[in-house]
């Protein structure tokens, strides 16, 4: 197969996205981004304080034709130049996913192209390779978004081994919920990030999530047996719902004792919350990377746009002597360029789908 140029579609949540990515002749930097078009629905969902699934799927229907046309035009390709169509099969909102899957199937069928199903989180992971080229392997990659907080070991290109995950809320979800209870708007992550820069991160002593309590109903570890020492296995899972509840209690106590929070208090609370989230994410990622002798660390997904997470990760990486890779901001939050990259990887592995391909809301990676 000569070098393929691929069109990808991503509609798993509230962004309608399409992108064109081409293979290069360079095995170390295998993909070249030609276009990356995103129609965000944030303004629609903001009014409701979160994503409304029915509104999301209806808006995808309105936007998808224009977004795909623009991706092809901006990528300066014609339909004849395309060698495959990739689409996010899951996980995500099923009504949203269905719009992308049905559209991709129709395109692939009418142009006689192979159809490549892609896992959304594989896309986030491959956004790192799209930007930086192949990572030094094995790599420990943290995918941290509104729906997921998962840590993967990448032993070889295209192989993703889950070693840690959140037991409750995703980190981005905690950001969004804390922003909502502080009345800051949606999506909360970027707003909390901005306000935290002016606050004192030690003003409030919020609890650090721990996964090693003696718990009669403790779930087993996420990492496959034998990969990590037993003392570490459970420690590399994440939890954010207790932290969110601690913020809620603190706000309730303060406001019960006199009026709304001042803007200084809000900034201090954002900074204190952000410190705990970032430390909790990075402690586990660096601990796992150390035990696994990882030669690099990657951080991807919407929350990887966070300014403190980026700077702390870089500083810790420099201290540990391990290179840290994050995507540029345009590839951090949901986009189709990452789906195109993962799609090209899957195409080379022979993973194409039939016309019976269906969206899967909770697809395992
Ligand atoms: O990857 P993504 O676009 O969608 C999912 O797959 O979930 O991630 C969206 C999440 C949201 O929760 C949003 O609040 C969070 O990423 N986010 C941030 C920042 N930018 C986006 N969280 C913290 N700091 C940011 N700067
Ligand atoms: Zn995502």
PDB file of C-alpha atoms in Angstrom, residues 27-146:
ATOM      1  CA  UNK A  27       8.689   5.967  10.150  1.00  0.00           C
ATOM      2  CA  UNK A  28       9.739   8.168  13.093  1.00  0.00           C
ATOM      3  CA  UNK A  29       7.157  10.872  12.246  1.00  0.00           C
ATOM      4  CA  UNK A  30       4.545   8.845  10.378  1.00  0.00           C
ATOM      5  CA  UNK A  31       1.717  11.373   9.892  1.00  0.00           C
ATOM      6  CA  UNK A  32       1.221  14.845   8.483  1.00  0.00           C
ATOM      7  CA  UNK A  33      -1.776  16.974   9.494  1.00  0.00           C
ATOM      8  CA  UNK A  34      -3.492  18.533   6.441  1.00  0.00           C
ATOM      9  CA  UNK A  35      -6.663  19.907   8.033  1.00  0.00           C
ATOM     10  CA  UNK A  36      -8.432  19.897  11.404  1.00  0.00           C
ATOM     11  CA  UNK A  37     -11.982  21.340  11.459  1.00  0.00           C
ATOM     12  CA  UNK A  38     -14.082  21.529  14.632  1.00  0.00           C
ATOM     13  CA  UNK A  39     -17.599  22.911  15.128  1.00  0.00           C
ATOM     14  CA  UNK A  40     -18.017  23.241  18.899  1.00  0.00           C
ATOM     15  CA  UNK A  41     -21.457  23.037  20.507  1.00  0.00           C
ATOM     16  CA  UNK A  42     -20.244  24.563  23.796  1.00  0.00           C
ATOM     17  CA  UNK A  43     -22.463  27.650  23.340  1.00  0.00           C
ATOM     18  CA  UNK A  44     -25.577  25.448  23.055  1.00  0.00           C
ATOM     19  CA  UNK A  45     -24.854  23.289  26.111  1.00  0.00           C
ATOM     20  CA  UNK A  46     -23.594  26.181  28.259  1.00  0.00           C
ATOM     21  CA  UNK A  47     -27.196  27.273  28.765  1.00  0.00           C
ATOM     22  CA  UNK A  48     -27.936  23.898  30.436  1.00  0.00           C
ATOM     23  CA  UNK A  49     -24.690  23.647  32.442  1.00  0.00           C
ATOM     24  CA  UNK A  50     -23.582  20.469  30.668  1.00  0.00           C
ATOM     25  CA  UNK A  51     -23.999  18.395  27.501  1.00  0.00           C
ATOM     26  CA  UNK A  52     -27.637  17.553  26.647  1.00  0.00           C
ATOM     27  CA  UNK A  53     -27.389  14.358  24.553  1.00  0.00           C
ATOM     28  CA  UNK A  54     -30.483  14.950  22.416  1.00  0.00           C
ATOM     29  CA  UNK A  55     -29.405  18.495  21.531  1.00  0.00           C
ATOM     30  CA  UNK A  56     -25.894  17.230  20.763  1.00  0.00           C
ATOM     31  CA  UNK A  57     -26.995  14.625  18.232  1.00  0.00           C
ATOM     32  CA  UNK A  58     -29.366  17.047  16.510  1.00  0.00           C
ATOM     33  CA  UNK A  59     -26.594  19.640  16.183  1.00  0.00           C
ATOM     34  CA  UNK A  60     -24.166  17.033  14.780  1.00  0.00           C
ATOM     35  CA  UNK A  61     -26.733  16.380  12.038  1.00  0.00           C
ATOM     36  CA  UNK A  62     -26.832  20.079  11.179  1.00  0.00           C
ATOM     37  CA  UNK A  63     -23.069  20.544  11.144  1.00  0.00           C
ATOM     38  CA  UNK A  64     -21.588  17.367   9.726  1.00  0.00           C
ATOM     39  CA  UNK A  65     -21.876  18.090   5.967  1.00  0.00           C
ATOM     40  CA  UNK A  66     -20.236  21.512   6.232  1.00  0.00           C
ATOM     41  CA  UNK A  67     -17.503  20.322   8.582  1.00  0.00           C
ATOM     42  CA  UNK A  68     -16.529  17.411   6.305  1.00  0.00           C
ATOM     43  CA  UNK A  69     -16.571  19.629   3.193  1.00  0.00           C
ATOM     44  CA  UNK A  70     -14.317  22.169   4.918  1.00  0.00           C
ATOM     45  CA  UNK A  71     -11.883  19.477   6.074  1.00  0.00           C
ATOM     46  CA  UNK A  72     -11.487  18.264   2.477  1.00  0.00           C
ATOM     47  CA  UNK A  73     -11.158  21.806   1.055  1.00  0.00           C
ATOM     48  CA  UNK A  74      -8.741  23.059   3.740  1.00  0.00           C
ATOM     49  CA  UNK A  75      -6.673  19.887   3.421  1.00  0.00           C
ATOM     50  CA  UNK A  76      -6.307  20.711  -0.306  1.00  0.00           C
ATOM     51  CA  UNK A  77      -7.294  17.218  -1.351  1.00  0.00           C
ATOM     52  CA  UNK A  78      -9.986  15.904  -3.659  1.00  0.00           C
ATOM     53  CA  UNK A  79     -12.144  12.875  -2.898  1.00  0.00           C
ATOM     54  CA  UNK A  80      -9.959  10.929  -5.370  1.00  0.00           C
ATOM     55  CA  UNK A  81      -6.882  11.532  -3.175  1.00  0.00           C
ATOM     56  CA  UNK A  82      -8.441   9.828  -0.158  1.00  0.00           C
ATOM     57  CA  UNK A  83      -7.490   6.225   0.580  1.00  0.00           C
ATOM     58  CA  UNK A  84      -9.694   5.528   3.624  1.00  0.00           C
ATOM     59  CA  UNK A  85     -12.351   6.934   5.969  1.00  0.00           C
ATOM     60  CA  UNK A  86     -11.971   6.615   9.756  1.00  0.00           C
ATOM     61  CA  UNK A  87     -14.623   7.286  12.381  1.00  0.00           C
ATOM     62  CA  UNK A  88     -14.945   7.235  16.170  1.00  0.00           C
ATOM     63  CA  UNK A  89     -16.972   4.115  16.971  1.00  0.00           C
ATOM     64  CA  UNK A  90     -17.034   4.747  20.752  1.00  0.00           C
ATOM     65  CA  UNK A  91     -17.049   5.354  23.631  1.00  0.00           C
ATOM     66  CA  UNK A  92     -19.358   8.363  23.824  1.00  0.00           C
ATOM     67  CA  UNK A  93     -22.987   9.432  23.584  1.00  0.00           C
ATOM     68  CA  UNK A  94     -24.680   6.894  21.373  1.00  0.00           C
ATOM     69  CA  UNK A  95     -26.882   9.385  19.488  1.00  0.00           C
ATOM     70  CA  UNK A  96     -23.842  11.562  18.758  1.00  0.00           C
ATOM     71  CA  UNK A  97     -21.651   8.637  17.711  1.00  0.00           C
ATOM     72  CA  UNK A  98     -24.369   7.346  15.370  1.00  0.00           C
ATOM     73  CA  UNK A  99     -24.308  10.529  13.282  1.00  0.00           C
ATOM     74  CA  UNK A 100     -20.570  10.153  12.617  1.00  0.00           C
ATOM     75  CA  UNK A 101     -20.715   6.405  12.052  1.00  0.00           C
ATOM     76  CA  UNK A 102     -23.644   6.637   9.606  1.00  0.00           C
ATOM     77  CA  UNK A 103     -22.014   9.534   7.715  1.00  0.00           C
ATOM     78  CA  UNK A 104     -18.630   7.772   7.515  1.00  0.00           C
ATOM     79  CA  UNK A 105     -20.235   4.545   6.306  1.00  0.00           C
ATOM     80  CA  UNK A 106     -22.101   6.402   3.545  1.00  0.00           C
ATOM     81  CA  UNK A 107     -18.928   8.194   2.411  1.00  0.00           C
ATOM     82  CA  UNK A 108     -16.836   5.017   2.429  1.00  0.00           C
ATOM     83  CA  UNK A 109     -19.523   3.094   0.550  1.00  0.00           C
ATOM     84  CA  UNK A 110     -20.117   5.760  -2.100  1.00  0.00           C
ATOM     85  CA  UNK A 111     -16.398   6.364  -2.788  1.00  0.00           C
ATOM     86  CA  UNK A 112     -15.472   2.661  -2.502  1.00  0.00           C
ATOM     87  CA  UNK A 113     -13.024   3.287   0.379  1.00  0.00           C
ATOM     88  CA  UNK A 114     -12.095   1.146   3.384  1.00  0.00           C
ATOM     89  CA  UNK A 115     -13.828   2.124   6.633  1.00  0.00           C
ATOM     90  CA  UNK A 116     -11.689   2.192   9.796  1.00  0.00           C
ATOM     91  CA  UNK A 117     -13.361   2.172  13.247  1.00  0.00           C
ATOM     92  CA  UNK A 118     -11.409   4.043  15.928  1.00  0.00           C
ATOM     93  CA  UNK A 119     -11.593   4.047  19.733  1.00  0.00           C
ATOM     94  CA  UNK A 120     -11.832   7.636  21.002  1.00  0.00           C
ATOM     95  CA  UNK A 121      -9.084   7.129  23.608  1.00  0.00           C
ATOM     96  CA  UNK A 122      -6.729   5.576  21.046  1.00  0.00           C
ATOM     97  CA  UNK A 123      -7.251   8.856  19.213  1.00  0.00           C
ATOM     98  CA  UNK A 124      -6.216  10.909  22.258  1.00  0.00           C
ATOM     99  CA  UNK A 125      -3.107   8.718  22.670  1.00  0.00           C
ATOM    100  CA  UNK A 126      -2.132   8.992  18.989  1.00  0.00           C
ATOM    101  CA  UNK A 127      -2.510  12.799  19.111  1.00  0.00           C
ATOM    102  CA  UNK A 128       0.896  12.649  20.836  1.00  0.00           C
ATOM    103  CA  UNK A 129       2.462  10.756  17.934  1.00  0.00           C
ATOM    104  CA  UNK A 130       0.797  13.011  15.359  1.00  0.00           C
ATOM    105  CA  UNK A 131       2.501  15.985  16.985  1.00  0.00           C
ATOM    106  CA  UNK A 132       5.824  14.597  18.220  1.00  0.00           C
ATOM    107  CA  UNK A 133       6.457  11.441  16.157  1.00  0.00           C
ATOM    108  CA  UNK A 134       6.756   7.945  17.662  1.00  0.00           C
ATOM    109  CA  UNK A 135       7.359   8.131  21.437  1.00  0.00           C
ATOM    110  CA  UNK A 136      10.341   6.392  23.077  1.00  0.00           C
ATOM    111  CA  UNK A 137       8.793   3.069  24.211  1.00  0.00           C
ATOM    112  CA  UNK A 138       7.682   1.728  26.560  1.00  0.00           C
ATOM    113  CA  UNK A 139       5.663   4.846  27.364  1.00  0.00           C
ATOM    114  CA  UNK A 140       3.235   5.602  30.204  1.00  0.00           C
ATOM    115  CA  UNK A 141       0.365   7.655  28.767  1.00  0.00           C
ATOM    116  CA  UNK A 142      -2.307   9.369  30.871  1.00  0.00           C
ATOM    117  CA  UNK A 143      -5.562  10.123  29.050  1.00  0.00           C
ATOM    118  CA  UNK A 144      -7.429  12.689  31.063  1.00  0.00           C
ATOM    119  CA  UNK A 145     -10.674  14.169  29.767  1.00  0.00           C
ATOM    120  CA  UNK A 146     -14.283  14.914  30.651  1.00  0.00           C
TER     121      UNK A 146
END
